[in-house]
Amino acid sequence: MSPKPEKHYAERIGWLRAAVLGANDGIVSTASLLVGVAAAQVAHNEILIAGVAGLVAGAMSMAAGEYVSVSSQADTEKADLDREREELSTNNKFERDELTEIYMKRGLDAKLAAQVSEQLMAHDALGAHARDELGLTEIHTARPFQAAWTSAVTFALGAALPLLVAWLFPGQMLIPWIAGSSLVFLAAMGGVAARVGGANMLIGAVRVAFWGALAMAATALIGWLFGTNPA
Ligand SMILES: [Zn+2]
């Protein structure tokens, strides 16, 4: 029986990172917003309106930010590939020598390196240079729409958690419920992200929960200081 191929985390890193960051942002920014507004002693429906507005604003800005940054990455990749294509058509010998050198640096002897670059360039010259010279692989190809959507949707899903808690627990218990449940959500997200990325779960959980707690404490203080009638 042929051995099972080992799992690599790199394949999951791309979309996982965007998904977890989006959801964490959603939880932290919306929970902090809700806690801050609630600390200002406003009516329950005003707290919910602020939360929904925060969810929509946050999701749109995440999408816009990701789209713009990943699009400029895509532009850079395309410009690099265009230049490489040009080089290959005008300077083929130089390009082949360049590739040979790359393989020698990776440990191949001169003769084998020359053979490998010759065969790979005969098979797919641009592909070989894109992968081995520019470091562009299928996994890391920039996909602006995918990144924008992933961020917007995961932000909204993250933000919906404290919003749901705010809706379910009006009154005096609202702030403790939002703060407590959001810290549990954040710790769970941090732990899962660390686990899938092959890192220590506890450290991942504590790190995310710490910053979430700090953000909620800061907005609660501001809400309390500038609120309508602090108790
Ligand atoms: Zn090249």
Coordinates of N, CA, C and O in Angstrom, one line a residue, residues 18 56 60 71 84 104 150 162:
A18 N -6.9 35.0 6.2 CA -7.9 36.1 5.9 C -9.2 35.8 6.7 O -9.7 36.7 7.2
V56 N -21.9 46.5 9.2 CA -21.9 46.8 7.8 C -20.7 47.6 7.4 O -20.0 47.3 6.4
M60 N -17.7 46.3 4.9 CA -17.4 47.0 3.7 C -15.9 47.5 3.7 O -15.2 47.4 2.7
S71 N -5.3 43.6 -5.0 CA -5.3 44.0 -6.4 C -3.9 44.6 -6.8 O -3.4 44.3 -7.8
E84 N 9.1 39.2 -17.4 CA 9.8 37.9 -17.5 C 9.5 37.4 -18.9 O 10.5 36.9 -19.6
M104 N 21.7 25.6 -9.0 CA 23.0 25.3 -8.4 C 23.0 25.8 -6.9 O 23.5 25.1 -6.1
T150 N -14.0 37.0 1.2 CA -13.6 36.2 2.4 C -13.6 37.1 3.6 O -14.2 36.8 4.7
P162 N -21.3 39.0 18.8 CA -21.7 39.9 19.9 C -23.0 40.6 19.7 O -23.7 40.9 20.6

